[in-house]
């Protein structure tokens, strides 16, 4: 049976999640695609770090071990930060590898350039995992654009913030206590600034903007507010008025066709489609010209939601490019 050989860049929460899913679903993937998927290389910062035994894959701290291996078909990237991730993926495309990324910080800035480069080299870019974790928003928007026009995208794009707001409302927790709980549960990083100050949701909105509208608004023109200024009394007052705070990212075309966007806490009532979205869940409303509003809901943080989105991109690439991937 033909084999697809892949490399994973980064072996933190997401990278390990991808590896585990590929191992646990190995037989199912084989049956559904006709291919085995073999992880042959994993890029890490520290090779000496103690890890669980990995079968069949080599840990390396040198990207050239991966870029110089002609057998590798697909590179999955789960590194934190813009660099060296962007350079690594650019080099992988140049070598003829398909790429899949979960790196929203990098992709918000460099996604258009990577996609253009990939189109030139006739390889695919998977980026479902950059936005809304396990919610298949990228593929949904891509499919909608074939025969419809997107007018607006509005949603809860950060599971950590939503988890914190839910804890503060349901348990009367302080912001600090709810954040600590999110960190202990694996939903927030040790440095949670990007999650709670709105930056993470903003980056995801810009990725969706590039996809849905073919452009991004001027970043300086987008007001971005986090949830870190909200206090227990704010949440309690909202609840007494039968309202809830949701951290909402919103983008739309105005009457002149110019993109407008906002990111920040919004008070909503029970009639709003985002009212019932609690915990770590994300929810996105895509409003189109013909279909009208479509809502997608799912987990937006954690090892498996993001890892599963990357694996879904991998399977999509395999099914779309069987002729390219079958070894000679």
CSV table of C-alpha atoms in Angstrom, one decimal:
chain,number,residue,atom,x,y,z
A,1,UNK,CA,0.0,0.0,0.0
A,2,UNK,CA,1.4,3.4,-0.9
A,3,UNK,CA,2.6,5.6,1.9
A,4,UNK,CA,2.3,9.4,2.5
A,5,UNK,CA,5.3,10.6,4.4
A,6,UNK,CA,4.9,13.6,6.6
A,7,UNK,CA,6.9,15.8,9.0
A,8,UNK,CA,5.6,17.7,12.0
A,9,UNK,CA,7.3,21.0,12.9
A,10,UNK,CA,6.8,21.6,16.6
A,11,UNK,CA,5.8,19.0,19.2
A,12,UNK,CA,3.9,21.0,21.8
A,13,UNK,CA,0.3,20.5,22.6
A,14,UNK,CA,-0.9,20.8,18.9
A,15,UNK,CA,2.0,18.9,17.3
A,16,UNK,CA,1.6,16.0,19.8
A,17,UNK,CA,-2.2,16.0,19.2
A,18,UNK,CA,-1.6,15.6,15.5
A,19,UNK,CA,0.8,12.7,16.1
A,20,UNK,CA,-1.6,10.9,18.5
A,21,UNK,CA,-4.6,11.2,16.1
A,22,UNK,CA,-2.5,9.9,13.2
A,23,UNK,CA,-1.5,6.9,15.2
A,24,UNK,CA,-4.9,6.2,16.7
A,25,UNK,CA,-6.7,6.6,13.4
A,26,UNK,CA,-4.0,4.9,11.3
A,27,UNK,CA,-6.2,2.0,10.1
A,28,UNK,CA,-9.3,4.1,9.5
A,29,UNK,CA,-7.1,6.5,7.4
A,30,UNK,CA,-5.8,3.5,5.4
A,31,UNK,CA,-9.2,2.2,4.7
A,32,UNK,CA,-10.7,5.6,3.7
A,33,UNK,CA,-7.9,6.9,1.5
A,34,UNK,CA,-6.0,3.8,0.4
A,35,UNK,CA,-2.8,5.3,1.9
A,36,UNK,CA,-0.8,4.8,5.0
A,37,UNK,CA,0.3,8.0,6.7
A,38,UNK,CA,3.8,7.8,8.2
A,39,UNK,CA,5.3,10.5,10.4
A,40,UNK,CA,9.0,10.3,9.5
A,41,UNK,CA,10.4,13.5,11.1
A,42,UNK,CA,9.5,15.8,14.0
A,43,UNK,CA,11.2,19.1,14.4
A,44,UNK,CA,11.8,20.1,18.1
A,45,UNK,CA,13.9,22.7,19.9
A,46,UNK,CA,15.5,20.3,22.3
A,47,UNK,CA,16.3,16.7,21.1
A,48,UNK,CA,17.5,15.8,24.6
A,49,UNK,CA,14.2,16.5,26.3
A,50,UNK,CA,12.6,13.4,27.7
A,51,UNK,CA,9.5,12.4,25.7
A,52,UNK,CA,7.2,9.4,25.3
A,53,UNK,CA,8.6,6.9,22.8
A,54,UNK,CA,7.8,7.6,19.2
A,55,UNK,CA,7.7,4.8,16.7
A,56,UNK,CA,9.1,5.3,13.3
A,57,UNK,CA,9.8,9.0,13.5
A,58,UNK,CA,13.1,10.8,14.1
A,59,UNK,CA,13.3,13.8,16.4
A,60,UNK,CA,15.5,16.5,14.9
A,61,UNK,CA,16.5,20.1,15.7
A,62,UNK,CA,17.7,20.8,12.2
A,63,UNK,CA,15.0,21.9,9.6
A,64,UNK,CA,17.4,20.8,6.8
A,65,UNK,CA,16.9,17.1,7.9
A,66,UNK,CA,13.3,17.6,6.8
A,67,UNK,CA,13.7,20.0,3.8
A,68,UNK,CA,16.5,17.8,2.5
A,69,UNK,CA,14.4,14.6,2.6
A,70,UNK,CA,12.9,14.0,-0.9
A,71,UNK,CA,10.5,11.4,0.5
A,72,UNK,CA,8.5,13.9,2.6
A,73,UNK,CA,5.2,14.8,0.9
A,74,UNK,CA,3.5,17.0,3.5
A,75,UNK,CA,4.8,19.3,6.2
A,76,UNK,CA,2.5,20.1,9.2
A,77,UNK,CA,3.5,23.1,11.2
A,78,UNK,CA,2.6,23.8,14.8
A,79,UNK,CA,5.2,26.3,15.9
A,80,UNK,CA,4.5,29.4,18.0
A,81,UNK,CA,5.3,32.8,16.4
A,82,UNK,CA,5.8,34.1,12.9
A,83,UNK,CA,9.4,33.1,12.5
A,84,UNK,CA,11.0,30.7,11.8
A,85,UNK,CA,7.6,29.2,10.8
A,86,UNK,CA,7.0,31.4,7.8
A,87,UNK,CA,10.5,30.7,6.4
A,88,UNK,CA,10.3,27.0,7.0
A,89,UNK,CA,6.9,26.8,5.2
A,90,UNK,CA,8.1,28.9,2.3
A,91,UNK,CA,11.1,26.6,1.9
A,92,UNK,CA,8.9,23.5,2.1
A,93,UNK,CA,6.7,24.9,-0.7
A,94,UNK,CA,9.7,25.6,-2.8
A,95,UNK,CA,10.8,22.0,-2.3
A,96,UNK,CA,7.3,20.9,-3.6
A,97,UNK,CA,5.8,19.9,-0.3
A,98,UNK,CA,2.1,20.5,0.6
A,99,UNK,CA,1.9,22.4,3.9
A,100,UNK,CA,-0.6,22.5,6.7
A,101,UNK,CA,-0.5,25.1,9.5
A,102,UNK,CA,-2.1,25.9,12.8
A,103,UNK,CA,-0.2,29.1,13.3
A,104,UNK,CA,-2.7,32.0,13.3
A,105,UNK,CA,-0.1,34.6,14.2
A,106,UNK,CA,2.0,33.8,11.2
A,107,UNK,CA,-0.8,33.1,8.8
A,108,UNK,CA,-2.7,36.3,9.5
A,109,UNK,CA,0.3,38.2,8.3
A,110,UNK,CA,1.8,35.8,5.7
A,111,UNK,CA,-1.1,33.6,4.6
A,112,UNK,CA,-1.8,35.4,1.3
A,113,UNK,CA,1.9,35.2,0.3
A,114,UNK,CA,2.1,31.5,1.2
A,115,UNK,CA,-1.1,30.7,-0.7
A,116,UNK,CA,0.2,32.5,-3.8
A,117,UNK,CA,3.6,30.8,-3.6
A,118,UNK,CA,1.8,27.4,-3.2
A,119,UNK,CA,-0.4,28.1,-6.2
A,120,UNK,CA,2.8,28.8,-8.3
A,121,UNK,CA,4.4,25.6,-7.2
A,122,UNK,CA,1.2,23.6,-7.6
A,123,UNK,CA,1.0,22.5,-4.0
A,124,UNK,CA,-1.8,22.9,-1.4
A,125,UNK,CA,-2.0,24.9,1.8
A,126,UNK,CA,-4.2,23.7,4.6
A,127,UNK,CA,-5.1,26.3,7.3
A,128,UNK,CA,-8.3,25.0,8.9
A,129,UNK,CA,-6.6,24.8,12.3
A,130,UNK,CA,-5.7,28.5,12.3
A,131,UNK,CA,-9.3,29.5,13.0
A,132,UNK,CA,-11.8,28.3,15.5
A,133,UNK,CA,-10.2,25.0,16.4
A,134,UNK,CA,-12.5,22.1,15.5
A,135,UNK,CA,-15.1,24.2,13.7
A,136,UNK,CA,-14.7,23.6,9.9
A,137,UNK,CA,-15.1,27.3,9.0
A,138,UNK,CA,-12.3,27.5,6.4
A,139,UNK,CA,-13.7,24.7,4.3
A,140,UNK,CA,-17.3,25.9,4.7
A,141,UNK,CA,-16.4,29.4,3.6
A,142,UNK,CA,-14.4,28.0,0.6
A,143,UNK,CA,-17.3,26.0,-0.5
A,144,UNK,CA,-19.8,28.8,-0.1
A,145,UNK,CA,-17.7,31.1,-2.2
A,146,UNK,CA,-18.2,28.8,-5.2
A,147,UNK,CA,-21.8,29.9,-5.7
A,148,UNK,CA,-22.6,32.6,-3.2
A,149,UNK,CA,-21.3,35.9,-1.8
A,150,UNK,CA,-20.4,36.4,1.8
A,151,UNK,CA,-21.7,39.6,3.3
A,152,UNK,CA,-20.7,39.3,6.9
A,153,UNK,CA,-18.8,37.0,9.4
A,154,UNK,CA,-19.5,37.4,13.1
A,155,UNK,CA,-18.4,35.0,15.8
A,156,UNK,CA,-16.8,33.9,19.0
A,157,UNK,CA,-13.3,33.0,17.8
A,158,UNK,CA,-11.4,32.5,21.0
A,159,UNK,CA,-12.4,29.5,23.2
A,160,UNK,CA,-10.2,30.7,26.1
A,161,UNK,CA,-12.1,34.0,26.5
A,162,UNK,CA,-15.4,32.3,26.2
A,163,UNK,CA,-14.4,29.8,28.8
A,164,UNK,CA,-13.4,32.6,31.2
A,165,UNK,CA,-16.6,34.6,30.6
A,166,UNK,CA,-18.7,31.4,31.2
A,167,UNK,CA,-16.9,30.7,34.5
A,168,UNK,CA,-17.3,34.3,35.7
A,169,UNK,CA,-21.1,34.2,35.0
A,170,UNK,CA,-21.9,30.6,36.2
A,171,UNK,CA,-19.7,30.6,39.3
A,172,UNK,CA,-19.2,34.2,40.1
A,173,UNK,CA,-15.5,33.8,39.7
A,174,UNK,CA,-13.2,36.8,39.4
A,175,UNK,CA,-11.4,37.2,36.0
A,176,UNK,CA,-8.1,36.2,37.7
A,177,UNK,CA,-9.6,33.0,39.1
A,178,UNK,CA,-11.4,32.0,35.9
A,179,UNK,CA,-8.1,32.6,33.9
A,180,UNK,CA,-6.2,30.4,36.3
A,181,UNK,CA,-8.9,27.6,35.9
A,182,UNK,CA,-8.5,28.0,32.1
A,183,UNK,CA,-4.7,27.5,32.4
A,184,UNK,CA,-5.1,24.5,34.6
A,185,UNK,CA,-7.5,22.9,32.2
A,186,UNK,CA,-5.1,23.4,29.3
A,187,UNK,CA,-7.3,26.0,27.5
A,188,UNK,CA,-4.9,29.0,28.2
A,189,UNK,CA,-1.2,29.4,27.7
A,190,UNK,CA,1.2,30.3,30.6
A,191,UNK,CA,1.2,33.7,28.9
A,192,UNK,CA,-2.5,34.2,28.0
A,193,UNK,CA,-2.1,37.8,26.8
A,194,UNK,CA,-3.1,37.2,23.1
A,195,UNK,CA,-6.3,35.3,24.2
A,196,UNK,CA,-7.6,37.8,26.8
A,197,UNK,CA,-6.6,41.1,25.1
A,198,UNK,CA,-8.4,40.2,21.8
A,199,UNK,CA,-5.3,39.7,19.6
A,200,UNK,CA,-5.9,36.1,18.9
A,201,UNK,CA,-9.5,36.7,17.8
A,202,UNK,CA,-8.3,39.6,15.7
A,203,UNK,CA,-5.8,37.4,13.8
A,204,UNK,CA,-8.4,34.8,13.1
A,205,UNK,CA,-10.8,37.4,11.8
A,206,UNK,CA,-8.1,38.7,9.4
A,207,UNK,CA,-7.5,35.1,8.1
A,208,UNK,CA,-11.3,34.8,7.5
A,209,UNK,CA,-11.3,38.3,5.8
A,210,UNK,CA,-8.6,37.3,3.4
A,211,UNK,CA,-10.5,34.1,2.5
A,212,UNK,CA,-14.0,35.5,2.3
A,213,UNK,CA,-13.4,39.0,0.9
A,214,UNK,CA,-10.0,38.6,-0.8
A,215,UNK,CA,-8.5,41.3,1.3
A,216,UNK,CA,-8.0,42.6,4.9
A,217,UNK,CA,-9.0,45.9,6.3
A,218,UNK,CA,-6.2,48.2,7.5
A,219,UNK,CA,-5.2,46.7,10.8
A,220,UNK,CA,-4.9,50.1,12.4
A,221,UNK,CA,-8.5,50.8,11.6
A,222,UNK,CA,-9.9,47.8,13.5
A,223,UNK,CA,-10.7,48.5,17.2
A,224,UNK,CA,-9.6,45.5,19.3
A,225,UNK,CA,-10.7,45.1,22.9
A,226,UNK,CA,-10.2,42.1,25.2
A,227,UNK,CA,-12.0,40.8,28.2
A,228,UNK,CA,-9.3,41.5,30.7
A,229,UNK,CA,-11.0,44.7,31.9
A,230,UNK,CA,-14.3,43.0,32.8
A,231,UNK,CA,-15.0,42.4,36.4
A,232,UNK,CA,-17.4,40.1,38.3
A,233,UNK,CA,-19.8,43.0,38.9
A,234,UNK,CA,-20.0,43.6,35.1
A,235,UNK,CA,-20.9,40.0,34.5
A,236,UNK,CA,-23.4,40.0,37.4
A,237,UNK,CA,-25.1,43.2,36.2
A,238,UNK,CA,-25.5,41.7,32.7
A,239,UNK,CA,-27.0,38.5,34.1
A,240,UNK,CA,-29.6,40.5,36.1
A,241,UNK,CA,-30.7,42.2,32.9
A,242,UNK,CA,-30.9,38.8,31.1
A,243,UNK,CA,-27.9,39.7,29.0
A,244,UNK,CA,-24.5,38.0,28.5
A,245,UNK,CA,-21.1,39.2,27.5
A,246,UNK,CA,-19.6,37.5,24.5
A,247,UNK,CA,-16.3,38.3,22.9
A,248,UNK,CA,-17.2,38.9,19.3
A,249,UNK,CA,-15.1,39.3,16.2
A,250,UNK,CA,-17.2,40.9,13.4
A,251,UNK,CA,-16.4,41.9,9.8
A,252,UNK,CA,-18.7,43.1,7.0
A,253,UNK,CA,-18.8,45.3,3.9
A,254,UNK,CA,-20.4,48.7,4.3
A,255,UNK,CA,-22.7,50.3,1.7
A,256,UNK,CA,-19.6,51.6,-0.2
A,257,UNK,CA,-18.0,48.1,-0.3
A,258,UNK,CA,-15.3,49.0,2.2
A,259,UNK,CA,-14.5,46.4,4.9
A,260,UNK,CA,-15.3,47.3,8.5
A,261,UNK,CA,-14.3,45.2,11.5
A,262,UNK,CA,-14.5,45.2,15.3
A,263,UNK,CA,-13.3,42.8,18.0
A,264,UNK,CA,-14.4,43.1,21.6
A,265,UNK,CA,-16.9,42.2,24.3
A,266,UNK,CA,-20.6,42.7,23.3
A,267,UNK,CA,-23.7,42.5,25.5
A,268,UNK,CA,-26.3,40.3,23.8
A,269,UNK,CA,-29.8,39.1,24.6
A,270,UNK,CA,-31.5,35.7,24.4
A,271,UNK,CA,-32.6,36.3,20.9
A,272,UNK,CA,-29.0,36.5,19.6
A,273,UNK,CA,-27.6,33.3,18.0
A,274,UNK,CA,-24.4,33.5,20.1
A,275,UNK,CA,-26.3,33.8,23.5
A,276,UNK,CA,-26.2,30.0,24.2
A,277,UNK,CA,-22.5,29.4,23.3
A,278,UNK,CA,-20.8,28.6,26.5
A,279,UNK,CA,-17.5,27.1,27.7
A,280,UNK,CA,-14.6,26.6,25.4
A,281,UNK,CA,-16.9,26.5,22.3
A,282,UNK,CA,-16.5,28.8,19.3
A,283,UNK,CA,-19.4,29.8,17.1
A,284,UNK,CA,-19.4,31.6,13.7
A,285,UNK,CA,-22.3,33.1,11.8
A,286,UNK,CA,-21.6,33.4,8.1
A,287,UNK,CA,-24.2,35.6,6.4
A,288,UNK,CA,-24.4,35.1,2.6
A,289,UNK,CA,-26.4,36.7,-0.2
A,290,UNK,CA,-28.4,33.6,-1.2
A,291,UNK,CA,-28.2,31.1,1.7
A,292,UNK,CA,-28.7,33.7,4.5
A,293,UNK,CA,-27.1,33.3,7.9
A,294,UNK,CA,-25.4,30.0,8.7
A,295,UNK,CA,-24.1,29.1,12.2
A,296,UNK,CA,-21.3,26.7,13.0
A,297,UNK,CA,-20.4,25.7,16.5
A,298,UNK,CA,-17.7,23.5,18.0
A,299,UNK,CA,-14.8,23.4,20.4
A,300,UNK,CA,-12.2,26.1,19.8
A,301,UNK,CA,-9.3,25.2,22.1
A,302,UNK,CA,-7.3,22.2,23.2
A,303,UNK,CA,-5.0,19.5,21.8
A,304,UNK,CA,-7.6,17.5,19.9
A,305,UNK,CA,-9.8,20.1,18.3
A,306,UNK,CA,-6.8,21.8,16.6
A,307,UNK,CA,-5.0,18.5,15.9
A,308,UNK,CA,-8.1,17.1,14.3
A,309,UNK,CA,-8.5,20.2,12.1
A,310,UNK,CA,-4.9,19.6,10.8
A,311,UNK,CA,-5.6,15.9,10.2
A,312,UNK,CA,-8.7,16.9,8.3
A,313,UNK,CA,-6.6,19.1,6.0
A,314,UNK,CA,-4.2,16.3,5.6
A,315,UNK,CA,-6.9,13.9,4.4
A,316,UNK,CA,-8.3,16.5,2.1
A,317,UNK,CA,-5.0,17.0,0.4
A,318,UNK,CA,-4.5,13.2,0.1
A,319,UNK,CA,-7.9,12.8,-1.6
A,320,UNK,CA,-7.4,15.8,-3.9
A,321,UNK,CA,-3.9,14.9,-5.0
A,322,UNK,CA,-3.6,11.1,-5.1
A,323,UNK,CA,-1.8,11.2,-8.5
A,324,UNK,CA,0.8,13.6,-7.2
A,325,UNK,CA,1.4,11.7,-4.0
A,326,UNK,CA,1.6,8.1,-5.3
A,327,UNK,CA,5.3,7.2,-5.4
A,328,UNK,CA,6.9,6.3,-8.8
